[in-house]
Tab-separated table of C-alpha atoms and ligand atoms in Angstrom:
chain	number	residue	atom	x	y	z
U	1	MET	CA	-19.816	-21.338	-7.365
U	2	THR	CA	-19.190	-22.143	-3.600
U	3	ASP	CA	-16.385	-24.507	-2.386
U	4	THR	CA	-14.008	-24.768	0.747
U	5	ARG	CA	-10.664	-25.051	0.766
U	6	HIS	CA	-7.959	-25.691	3.570
U	7	THR	CA	-4.427	-24.702	3.684
U	8	ARG	CA	-1.864	-24.439	6.434
U	9	VAL	CA	-0.884	-20.868	5.884
U	10	LEU	CA	-3.303	-18.490	4.260
U	11	ILE	CA	-1.551	-15.208	3.048
U	12	ILE	CA	-3.805	-12.264	2.405
U	13	GLY	CA	-2.348	-9.698	0.228
U	14	SER	CA	0.075	-9.380	-2.781
U	15	GLY	CA	2.572	-6.656	-1.904
U	16	PRO	CA	6.153	-7.018	-0.986
U	17	ALA	CA	5.137	-8.301	2.071
U	18	GLY	CA	2.746	-11.008	0.897
U	19	TYR	CA	4.962	-12.315	-2.049
U	20	THR	CA	7.999	-12.311	0.347
U	21	ALA	CA	6.035	-14.510	2.858
U	22	ALA	CA	4.967	-16.651	0.188
U	23	VAL	CA	8.599	-17.258	-0.955
U	24	TYR	CA	9.792	-18.313	2.429
U	25	ALA	CA	6.599	-20.203	3.421
U	26	SER	CA	6.891	-22.057	0.345
U	27	ARG	CA	10.474	-22.872	0.771
U	28	ALA	CA	9.517	-24.105	4.484
U	29	MET	CA	7.222	-26.623	2.573
U	30	LEU	CA	4.136	-25.256	4.116
U	31	GLU	CA	2.221	-25.026	0.719
U	32	PRO	CA	0.690	-21.413	1.136
U	33	VAL	CA	-2.128	-20.126	-0.558
U	34	LEU	CA	-1.747	-16.425	-1.355
U	35	VAL	CA	-5.008	-14.389	-2.080
U	36	GLN	CA	-4.034	-11.210	-4.187
U	37	GLY	CA	-6.907	-8.891	-3.515
U	38	ILE	CA	-8.129	-6.339	-6.048
U	39	GLN	CA	-4.707	-4.698	-6.307
U	40	PRO	CA	-2.476	-7.756	-7.384
U	41	GLY	CA	1.122	-6.450	-6.610
U	42	GLY	CA	0.027	-3.685	-4.135
U	43	GLN	CA	0.997	-0.128	-3.941
U	44	LEU	CA	4.275	-0.256	-6.191
U	45	THR	CA	2.043	-1.014	-9.146
U	46	ILE	CA	0.675	2.476	-9.102
U	47	THR	CA	4.139	4.082	-9.322
U	48	THR	CA	6.936	4.326	-12.090
U	49	ASP	CA	10.569	4.393	-11.090
U	50	VAL	CA	11.654	2.659	-7.628
U	51	GLU	CA	15.360	3.686	-6.960
U	52	ASN	CA	15.526	2.044	-3.417
U	53	TRP	CA	14.889	-1.523	-4.147
U	54	PRO	CA	18.521	-2.815	-3.409
U	55	GLY	CA	19.933	-4.751	-6.247
U	56	ASP	CA	18.292	-2.640	-8.816
U	57	THR	CA	19.555	1.181	-9.401
U	58	THR	CA	16.092	1.728	-10.868
U	59	VAL	CA	13.155	-0.627	-11.585
U	60	MET	CA	9.831	-0.142	-12.681
U	61	GLY	CA	7.373	-0.658	-9.503
U	62	PRO	CA	4.918	-2.656	-11.803
U	63	ASP	CA	7.975	-4.649	-13.143
U	64	LEU	CA	9.335	-5.581	-9.565
U	65	MET	CA	5.990	-6.739	-8.634
U	66	VAL	CA	5.574	-9.179	-11.560
U	67	ARG	CA	8.991	-10.321	-10.724
U	68	MET	CA	7.916	-10.968	-7.041
U	69	GLU	CA	4.847	-12.943	-8.090
U	70	ALA	CA	6.789	-15.247	-10.492
U	71	HIS	CA	9.127	-15.870	-7.965
U	72	ALA	CA	6.501	-16.935	-5.287
U	73	ARG	CA	4.831	-18.908	-7.856
U	74	GLU	CA	8.090	-20.570	-8.863
U	75	MET	CA	8.686	-21.592	-5.187
U	76	GLY	CA	5.467	-23.308	-5.087
U	77	THR	CA	2.852	-20.779	-3.603
U	78	GLU	CA	-0.760	-21.206	-4.876
U	79	ILE	CA	-1.706	-17.690	-6.118
U	80	ILE	CA	-5.257	-16.919	-6.237
U	81	SER	CA	-7.193	-14.139	-7.807
U	82	ASP	CA	-9.784	-13.403	-5.121
U	83	HIS	CA	-10.545	-10.760	-2.685
U	84	ILE	CA	-11.238	-11.535	0.986
U	85	MET	CA	-14.408	-10.359	2.174
U	86	SER	CA	-14.438	-11.199	5.587
U	87	LEU	CA	-12.243	-13.063	8.152
U	88	ASP	CA	-13.069	-14.788	11.272
U	89	LEU	CA	-10.300	-15.168	13.758
U	90	GLY	CA	-12.574	-16.519	16.519
U	91	ALA	CA	-11.546	-20.195	16.362
U	92	ARG	CA	-9.166	-22.365	14.438
U	93	PRO	CA	-9.042	-23.228	11.705
U	94	PHE	CA	-9.607	-19.461	10.956
U	95	VAL	CA	-12.255	-18.891	8.178
U	96	ALA	CA	-11.808	-16.372	5.292
U	97	GLN	CA	-14.653	-15.772	2.818
U	98	GLY	CA	-13.623	-14.883	-0.560
U	99	ASP	CA	-15.449	-12.574	-2.921
U	100	SER	CA	-15.387	-15.573	-5.468
U	101	GLY	CA	-17.524	-17.693	-3.191
U	102	THR	CA	-14.584	-19.710	-1.989
U	103	THR	CA	-14.290	-20.403	1.774
U	104	TYR	CA	-10.828	-20.518	2.814
U	105	THR	CA	-9.797	-22.274	6.034
U	106	ALA	CA	-6.526	-21.993	7.562
U	107	ASP	CA	-4.278	-23.169	10.348
U	108	ALA	CA	-2.226	-19.801	10.271
U	109	VAL	CA	-3.011	-16.615	8.546
U	110	ILE	CA	-0.256	-14.030	7.427
U	111	LEU	CA	-1.924	-10.357	6.999
U	112	ALA	CA	-0.252	-8.440	4.206
U	113	THR	CA	-3.041	-6.111	3.129
U	114	GLY	CA	-0.959	-2.996	3.131
U	115	ALA	CA	-2.336	0.390	2.976
U	116	GLN	CA	-4.616	2.610	1.099
U	117	ALA	CA	-4.542	6.169	-0.090
U	118	LYS	CA	-6.112	8.705	2.276
U	119	TRP	CA	-8.687	11.283	1.180
U	120	LEU	CA	-9.333	14.864	2.466
U	121	GLY	CA	-12.684	13.981	3.325
U	122	LEU	CA	-14.336	16.920	1.530
U	123	PRO	CA	-17.985	16.454	-0.220
U	124	SER	CA	-16.867	18.095	-3.269
U	125	GLU	CA	-13.677	15.713	-3.433
U	126	GLU	CA	-16.226	12.776	-3.266
U	127	HIS	CA	-18.354	14.359	-6.080
U	128	PHE	CA	-15.545	14.565	-8.472
U	129	LYS	CA	-13.883	11.357	-7.685
U	130	GLY	CA	-12.967	9.961	-11.227
U	131	PHE	CA	-14.030	13.251	-12.862
U	132	GLY	CA	-10.831	14.950	-12.094
U	133	VAL	CA	-10.232	13.946	-8.661
U	134	SER	CA	-7.661	11.071	-8.146
U	135	ALA	CA	-5.216	9.505	-5.908
U	136	CYS	CA	-2.892	7.699	-8.580
U	137	ALA	CA	-1.017	9.856	-10.979
U	138	THR	CA	0.345	6.981	-12.795
U	139	CYS	CA	-3.157	5.728	-13.506
U	140	ASP	CA	-4.412	8.992	-14.365
U	141	GLY	CA	-1.941	11.594	-15.301
U	142	PHE	CA	-2.454	10.624	-18.887
U	143	PHE	CA	-5.716	12.314	-19.204
U	144	TYR	CA	-4.353	15.794	-18.299
U	145	ARG	CA	-2.077	16.435	-21.288
U	146	GLY	CA	-1.358	20.117	-21.628
U	147	LYS	CA	-3.558	20.883	-18.709
U	148	GLU	CA	-3.037	22.340	-15.162
U	149	ILE	CA	-3.083	20.127	-12.295
U	150	VAL	CA	-3.230	20.655	-8.564
U	151	VAL	CA	-1.533	18.078	-6.047
U	152	VAL	CA	-2.012	18.237	-2.208
U	153	GLY	CA	0.453	16.664	0.120
U	154	GLY	CA	3.987	17.013	1.149
U	155	GLY	CA	5.386	13.763	1.503
U	156	ASN	CA	7.313	11.375	-1.042
U	157	THR	CA	4.227	10.494	-2.706
U	158	ALA	CA	3.157	13.866	-3.484
U	159	VAL	CA	6.745	14.825	-4.557
U	160	GLU	CA	6.599	11.667	-6.789
U	161	GLU	CA	3.282	12.362	-8.149
U	162	ALA	CA	4.022	16.265	-8.942
U	163	LEU	CA	7.011	15.221	-10.736
U	164	PHE	CA	5.507	12.363	-12.659
U	165	LEU	CA	2.738	14.780	-13.764
U	166	THR	CA	4.969	17.294	-15.262
U	167	ASN	CA	5.272	14.750	-18.115
U	168	PHE	CA	1.639	15.409	-19.114
U	169	ALA	CA	0.627	18.816	-17.572
U	170	SER	CA	1.359	22.212	-18.731
U	171	LYS	CA	1.527	23.193	-15.117
U	172	VAL	CA	1.652	21.298	-11.475
U	173	THR	CA	0.895	23.248	-8.254
U	174	LEU	CA	1.737	21.391	-5.182
U	175	VAL	CA	-0.258	22.747	-2.254
U	176	HIS	CA	1.147	21.737	1.307
U	177	ARG	CA	-0.261	22.805	4.687
U	178	ARG	CA	3.081	23.872	6.336
U	179	ASP	CA	6.166	25.465	5.157
U	180	SER	CA	8.437	22.328	4.417
U	181	LEU	CA	8.182	19.085	2.876
U	182	ARG	CA	8.703	15.802	4.548
U	183	ALA	CA	9.695	14.064	1.173
U	184	GLU	CA	13.363	12.849	0.889
U	185	LYS	CA	15.814	15.685	0.130
U	186	ILE	CA	16.843	14.148	-3.248
U	187	MET	CA	13.164	14.360	-4.342
U	188	GLN	CA	12.735	17.883	-3.134
U	189	ASP	CA	15.748	19.123	-5.159
U	190	ARG	CA	14.183	17.465	-8.097
U	191	LEU	CA	10.933	19.143	-7.460
U	192	PHE	CA	12.381	22.718	-6.742
U	193	LYS	CA	14.434	22.497	-9.889
U	194	ASN	CA	11.528	21.402	-12.190
U	195	PRO	CA	10.212	24.629	-14.112
U	196	LYS	CA	6.749	23.331	-14.526
U	197	VAL	CA	6.282	23.168	-10.861
U	198	GLU	CA	4.823	25.774	-8.342
U	199	VAL	CA	4.763	25.268	-4.660
U	200	VAL	CA	2.197	26.756	-2.508
U	201	TRP	CA	3.141	26.773	1.051
U	202	ASN	CA	0.875	26.980	4.380
U	203	HIS	CA	-2.435	26.270	2.583
U	204	THR	CA	-4.984	23.771	2.915
U	205	VAL	CA	-7.534	22.699	0.164
U	206	GLU	CA	-11.083	23.845	1.069
U	207	GLU	CA	-13.035	22.686	-1.987
U	208	VAL	CA	-12.976	21.192	-5.333
U	209	VAL	CA	-14.979	23.307	-7.804
U	210	GLY	CA	-16.320	22.260	-11.340
U	211	ALA	CA	-18.806	21.792	-13.878
U	212	GLN	CA	-21.824	19.417	-13.527
U	213	GLU	CA	-22.845	18.675	-17.286
U	214	PRO	CA	-20.163	17.049	-18.081
U	215	ARG	CA	-18.951	16.646	-14.723
U	216	GLY	CA	-15.355	17.762	-14.392
U	217	VAL	CA	-12.913	19.643	-12.224
U	218	GLU	CA	-12.232	23.200	-12.858
U	219	GLY	CA	-10.389	24.370	-9.774
U	220	VAL	CA	-9.544	24.161	-6.209
U	221	VAL	CA	-10.112	26.722	-3.378
U	222	ILE	CA	-7.366	26.860	-0.991
U	223	ARG	CA	-7.210	28.512	2.308
U	224	HIS	CA	-4.034	30.243	3.859
U	225	VAL	CA	-3.450	28.571	7.252
U	226	ASP	CA	-2.599	31.658	9.150
U	227	THR	CA	-4.767	34.687	7.475
U	228	GLY	CA	-7.762	32.468	6.301
U	229	GLU	CA	-7.589	33.867	3.030
U	230	THR	CA	-9.053	31.773	0.325
U	231	THR	CA	-7.715	31.769	-3.337
U	232	THR	CA	-8.924	29.584	-6.332
U	233	ILE	CA	-6.387	27.830	-8.422
U	234	PRO	CA	-7.753	26.793	-11.853
U	235	CYS	CA	-6.965	23.231	-12.960
U	236	ALA	CA	-8.532	20.264	-14.774
U	237	GLY	CA	-6.955	17.622	-12.408
U	238	PHE	CA	-6.737	17.546	-8.604
U	239	PHE	CA	-4.554	14.662	-7.110
U	240	VAL	CA	-4.546	13.807	-3.474
U	241	ALA	CA	-1.375	12.456	-2.091
U	242	ILE	CA	-1.688	13.007	1.691
U	243	GLY	CA	-0.506	9.456	2.578
U	244	HIS	CA	-2.018	5.937	3.376
U	245	ALA	CA	-3.996	4.367	6.069
U	246	PRO	CA	-3.480	0.843	6.988
U	247	ALA	CA	-6.007	-1.605	5.343
U	248	THR	CA	-7.400	-3.121	8.593
U	249	GLU	CA	-11.126	-3.589	7.472
U	250	LEU	CA	-10.891	-7.440	7.954
U	251	VAL	CA	-9.506	-7.256	11.271
U	252	LYS	CA	-10.227	-4.118	13.250
U	253	ASP	CA	-12.719	-5.409	15.695
U	254	GLN	CA	-10.715	-8.653	16.229
U	255	LEU	CA	-7.157	-7.732	16.706
U	256	GLU	CA	-5.182	-5.352	18.895
U	257	LEU	CA	-4.359	-2.078	16.900
U	258	HIS	CA	-2.298	1.199	17.972
U	259	ASN	CA	-0.616	4.232	16.444
U	260	GLY	CA	-3.871	5.112	14.788
U	261	GLY	CA	-5.151	1.931	13.527
U	262	TYR	CA	-2.029	-0.043	12.457
U	263	VAL	CA	-2.107	-3.563	13.657
U	264	LYS	CA	-0.270	-4.237	16.780
U	265	VAL	CA	2.621	-6.815	16.635
U	266	GLU	CA	4.768	-8.103	19.761
U	267	ALA	CA	7.928	-6.232	19.539
U	268	GLY	CA	10.612	-8.013	17.256
U	269	THR	CA	7.856	-10.397	15.792
U	270	THR	CA	5.126	-10.465	13.534
U	271	ARG	CA	2.834	-12.067	16.155
U	272	THR	CA	-0.530	-10.466	16.586
U	273	SER	CA	-2.882	-10.459	19.614
U	274	ILE	CA	-4.374	-13.656	18.233
U	275	PRO	CA	-1.876	-16.906	18.115
U	276	GLY	CA	-1.452	-18.191	14.814
U	277	VAL	CA	-2.268	-14.803	13.052
U	278	PHE	CA	0.728	-12.536	11.954
U	279	ALA	CA	0.908	-9.181	10.352
U	280	ALA	CA	3.731	-7.953	8.098
U	281	GLY	CA	4.240	-4.732	6.008
U	282	ASP	CA	2.267	-1.410	5.842
U	283	LEU	CA	-0.488	-2.634	7.728
U	284	THR	CA	1.583	-2.942	10.902
U	285	ASP	CA	4.245	-0.237	10.291
U	286	HIS	CA	3.624	3.359	10.867
U	287	ILE	CA	7.077	4.396	10.559
U	288	TYR	CA	8.967	3.071	7.685
U	289	ARG	CA	6.440	2.012	5.166
U	290	GLN	CA	8.964	0.963	2.440
U	291	ALA	CA	9.037	-1.973	-0.025
U	292	VAL	CA	12.211	-3.289	1.594
U	293	THR	CA	10.963	-3.151	5.188
U	294	SER	CA	7.658	-4.788	4.239
U	295	ALA	CA	9.544	-7.610	2.333
U	296	GLY	CA	11.768	-7.982	5.299
U	297	MET	CA	8.522	-8.408	7.652
U	298	GLY	CA	6.821	-10.997	5.097
U	299	CYS	CA	9.860	-12.876	5.479
U	300	MET	CA	9.709	-12.735	9.526
U	301	ALA	CA	5.808	-13.519	9.162
U	302	ALA	CA	6.530	-16.864	7.325
U	303	LEU	CA	9.224	-17.788	9.819
U	304	ASP	CA	6.840	-16.919	12.549
U	305	ALA	CA	4.016	-18.915	11.395
U	306	GLU	CA	6.465	-21.868	10.687
U	307	LYS	CA	7.997	-21.754	13.952
U	308	TRP	CA	4.177	-21.513	15.628
U	309	LEU	CA	2.754	-24.208	13.253
U	310	ALA	CA	5.720	-26.535	14.296
U	311	GLU	CA	4.806	-25.956	17.944
U	312	GLN	CA	1.261	-26.612	17.513
U	313	GLU	CA	1.989	-29.811	15.626
U	314	GLY	CA	4.187	-30.922	18.615
U	315	GLU	CA	7.415	-30.694	16.181
U	316	THR	CA	10.294	-28.750	17.451
U	317	PRO	CA	11.483	-25.947	14.963
U	318	ALA	CA	14.664	-28.248	14.399
U	319	GLU	CA	12.470	-31.068	13.536
U	320	ALA	CA	10.532	-29.100	11.284
U	321	ALA	CA	13.727	-27.686	9.637
U	322	ALA	CA	15.081	-31.158	9.106
U	323	TYR	CA	11.605	-32.006	7.271
U	324	ALA	CA	12.445	-29.174	4.802
U	325	ALA	CA	16.327	-30.206	4.544
U	326	PRO	CA	16.064	-32.493	1.457
U	327	VAL	CA	14.666	-29.680	-0.715
U	328	ASP	CA	17.825	-27.513	0.339
U	329	ALA	CA	20.212	-30.274	-0.242
U	330	ALA	CA	18.604	-30.978	-3.694
U	331	GLU	CA	19.514	-27.159	-4.677
J	401	FAD	P1	0.900	-3.272	-0.209
J	401	FAD	O1	1.574	-2.936	-1.480
J	401	FAD	O2	-0.020	-2.070	0.162
J	401	FAD	O3	-0.090	-4.308	-0.811
J	401	FAD	C1	-1.356	-4.767	-0.152
J	401	FAD	C2	-1.900	-6.041	-0.812
J	401	FAD	O4	-2.982	-6.250	-0.086
J	401	FAD	C3	-2.472	-5.589	-2.164
J	401	FAD	O5	-2.188	-6.789	-2.951
J	401	FAD	C4	-4.006	-5.786	-1.939
J	401	FAD	O6	-4.858	-6.291	-3.348
J	401	FAD	C5	-4.075	-6.897	-1.026
J	401	FAD	N1	-5.412	-6.639	-0.066
J	401	FAD	C6	-5.983	-5.441	0.656
J	401	FAD	N2	-7.209	-6.127	1.192
J	401	FAD	C7	-7.241	-7.332	0.816
J	401	FAD	C8	-8.298	-8.108	0.979
J	401	FAD	N3	-9.237	-7.931	1.589
J	401	FAD	N4	-8.243	-9.333	0.298
J	401	FAD	C9	-7.180	-9.748	-0.285
J	401	FAD	N5	-6.194	-8.899	-0.579
J	401	FAD	C10	-6.088	-7.756	0.087
J	401	FAD	N6	8.254	2.272	-1.302
J	401	FAD	C11	9.682	2.050	-1.609
J	401	FAD	O7	10.326	1.387	-0.977
J	401	FAD	N7	10.112	2.690	-2.725
J	401	FAD	C12	9.331	3.480	-3.222
J	401	FAD	O8	10.048	3.985	-4.333
J	401	FAD	C13	8.061	3.681	-3.187
J	401	FAD	N8	7.264	4.174	-4.127
J	401	FAD	C14	5.679	4.373	-3.703
J	401	FAD	C15	5.078	5.149	-4.447
J	401	FAD	C16	3.640	5.189	-4.239
J	401	FAD	C17	2.900	6.070	-5.176
J	401	FAD	C18	3.153	4.690	-3.098
J	401	FAD	C19	1.764	4.879	-2.851
J	401	FAD	C20	3.989	3.851	-2.198
J	401	FAD	C21	5.341	3.743	-2.722
J	401	FAD	N9	6.224	3.023	-1.680
J	401	FAD	C22	7.529	2.923	-1.960
J	401	FAD	C23	5.566	2.353	-0.507
J	401	FAD	C24	5.593	0.946	-0.618
J	401	FAD	O9	4.765	0.819	-2.117
J	401	FAD	C25	4.961	0.175	0.404
J	401	FAD	O10	5.518	0.421	1.509
J	401	FAD	C26	4.707	-1.274	-0.180
J	401	FAD	O11	4.111	-1.671	-1.126
J	401	FAD	C27	3.944	-1.822	1.194
J	401	FAD	O12	3.840	-3.276	0.782
J	401	FAD	P2	2.769	-4.071	1.539
J	401	FAD	O13	3.127	-5.613	1.128
J	401	FAD	O14	2.636	-3.969	3.154
J	401	FAD	O15	1.294	-3.751	1.097
J	402	NAP	P1	3.388	10.618	4.379
J	402	NAP	O1	4.948	10.514	4.200
J	402	NAP	O2	2.404	10.197	5.397
J	402	NAP	O3	2.889	12.120	3.969
J	402	NAP	C1	1.706	12.636	3.903
J	402	NAP	C2	1.869	14.011	3.610
J	402	NAP	O4	0.541	14.550	3.253
J	402	NAP	C3	2.334	14.861	4.553
J	402	NAP	O5	3.237	16.035	3.997
J	402	NAP	C4	1.097	15.546	5.336
J	402	NAP	O6	1.486	16.808	6.088
J	402	NAP	C5	0.167	15.524	4.202
J	402	NAP	N1	-1.294	15.437	4.740
J	402	NAP	C6	-1.474	14.416	5.499
J	402	NAP	N2	-2.933	14.700	5.910
J	402	NAP	C7	-3.217	15.868	5.267
J	402	NAP	C8	-4.499	16.412	4.883
J	402	NAP	N3	-5.628	16.071	5.727
J	402	NAP	N4	-4.575	17.786	4.457
J	402	NAP	C9	-3.434	18.260	3.832
J	402	NAP	N5	-2.159	17.476	3.945
J	402	NAP	C10	-2.164	16.361	4.513
J	402	NAP	O7	2.732	9.803	3.136
J	402	NAP	P2	3.369	9.264	1.843
J	402	NAP	O8	4.002	10.495	1.144
J	402	NAP	O9	2.317	8.592	1.073
J	402	NAP	O10	4.280	8.229	2.206
J	402	NAP	C11	3.927	6.895	2.664
J	402	NAP	C12	5.292	5.981	2.966
J	402	NAP	O11	5.660	5.691	1.563
J	402	NAP	C13	6.378	6.986	3.539
J	402	NAP	O12	6.846	6.157	4.289
J	402	NAP	C14	7.154	7.260	2.246
J	402	NAP	O13	8.610	7.184	2.513
J	402	NAP	C15	6.897	5.973	1.333
J	402	NAP	N6	7.015	6.379	0.114
J	402	NAP	C16	8.536	6.221	-0.514
J	402	NAP	C17	8.723	6.604	-1.695
J	402	NAP	C18	10.411	6.655	-2.137
J	402	NAP	O14	10.791	5.871	-1.327
J	402	NAP	N7	10.363	7.221	-3.101
J	402	NAP	C19	7.685	7.193	-2.571
J	402	NAP	C20	6.394	7.229	-1.963
J	402	NAP	C21	6.234	6.940	-0.686
J	402	NAP	P3	2.536	17.166	7.061
J	402	NAP	O15	3.795	16.890	6.550
J	402	NAP	O16	2.294	18.387	7.473
J	402	NAP	O17	2.290	16.027	8.156
């Protein structure tokens, strides 16, 4: 079915940035529409314990995102299960094409498409994806009960994935290309204390090897960065946890990017190179990349969009605020 619908603010993405933008835009009476994408709730839905969301000593990532969705809905955001296939920022109103067949037109757009897992780029990694190669321990760890697993990476994600996988695996080997991790110290402590974990320093992964019929991983070949010596580590599962790249597919030819592909915003704001288009969260942040910072930027994006729309409509921000006042007064 094909239909077209217009909104003042279209929010693309349903991670902490998108849902926070939705809460603020709803409270500004902008009646936002939020399109969730293929990962409703974003990256936190593929993790377990989150221990740095203020107000919760520990909270399960998926639970937190369900709460954020409910909050945005309760405030009045229309949340749509759809994926934006293309976005035309060349003229206003902006036009987004949904996978469902719906065409969305919007006076302002808040981009909150976050980031996606990076891969090593090996042909053998591609060959065994879904057959022993994964980038999501919480999704696939269960399949490796009593088996040996290799994880590659040295950041928070790699350490978290390795620790989580010890719940299933008989042994987890973490392969890192340097001699120190960039993960937080508290995470490193937990890793080094875990008797199921071995860390192999100064090695890169060269190849994933395995059986063809049925297709399945049997090991990874690693190479010492100094000596060039190669070794094969036997394993049934190989988890790639080498970071995330910003999801800029929709806008990479339309907006200014920087720092290796992140959407550039004016310092201290969420304004992109096109007026009326705002960016928040991991999509624009190559430094912090946290749930709380993404949420903070989502708030900024909604406030920036509100101000910009008010300017477009000839209202001052004070007038726009006065328009929203009766709702606040009723609370
Ligand atoms: P994301 O969470 O990446 O969400 C992006 C959203 O955009 C998704 O909903 C997706 O469906 C949508 N989208 C993408 N493309 C489209 C499209 N074309 N159309 C429509 N929608 C689209 N941070 C912490 O602070 N604490 C932690 O403990 C923590 N643990 C983590 C564990 C793991 C395993 C990972 C991977 C990350 C973790 N992070 C943690 C980082 C945190 O998850 C991110 O910083 C945060 O989720 C970024 O939020 P975001 O809203 O920018 O985007
Ligand atoms: P990251 O911090 O960018 O770390 C990526 C790791 O992978 C680095 O150790 C890097 O090595 C290694 N790497 C990158 N490319 C590689 C390659 N081609 N081959 C081998 N190794 C490679 O990414 P992340 O761990 O996914 O974390 C992303 C963000 O989310 C961070 O800001 C992190 O703090 C946040 N996060 C937070 C939590 C938490 O708070 N509990 C949990 C998960 C993620 P080098 O070290 O040599 O560069």
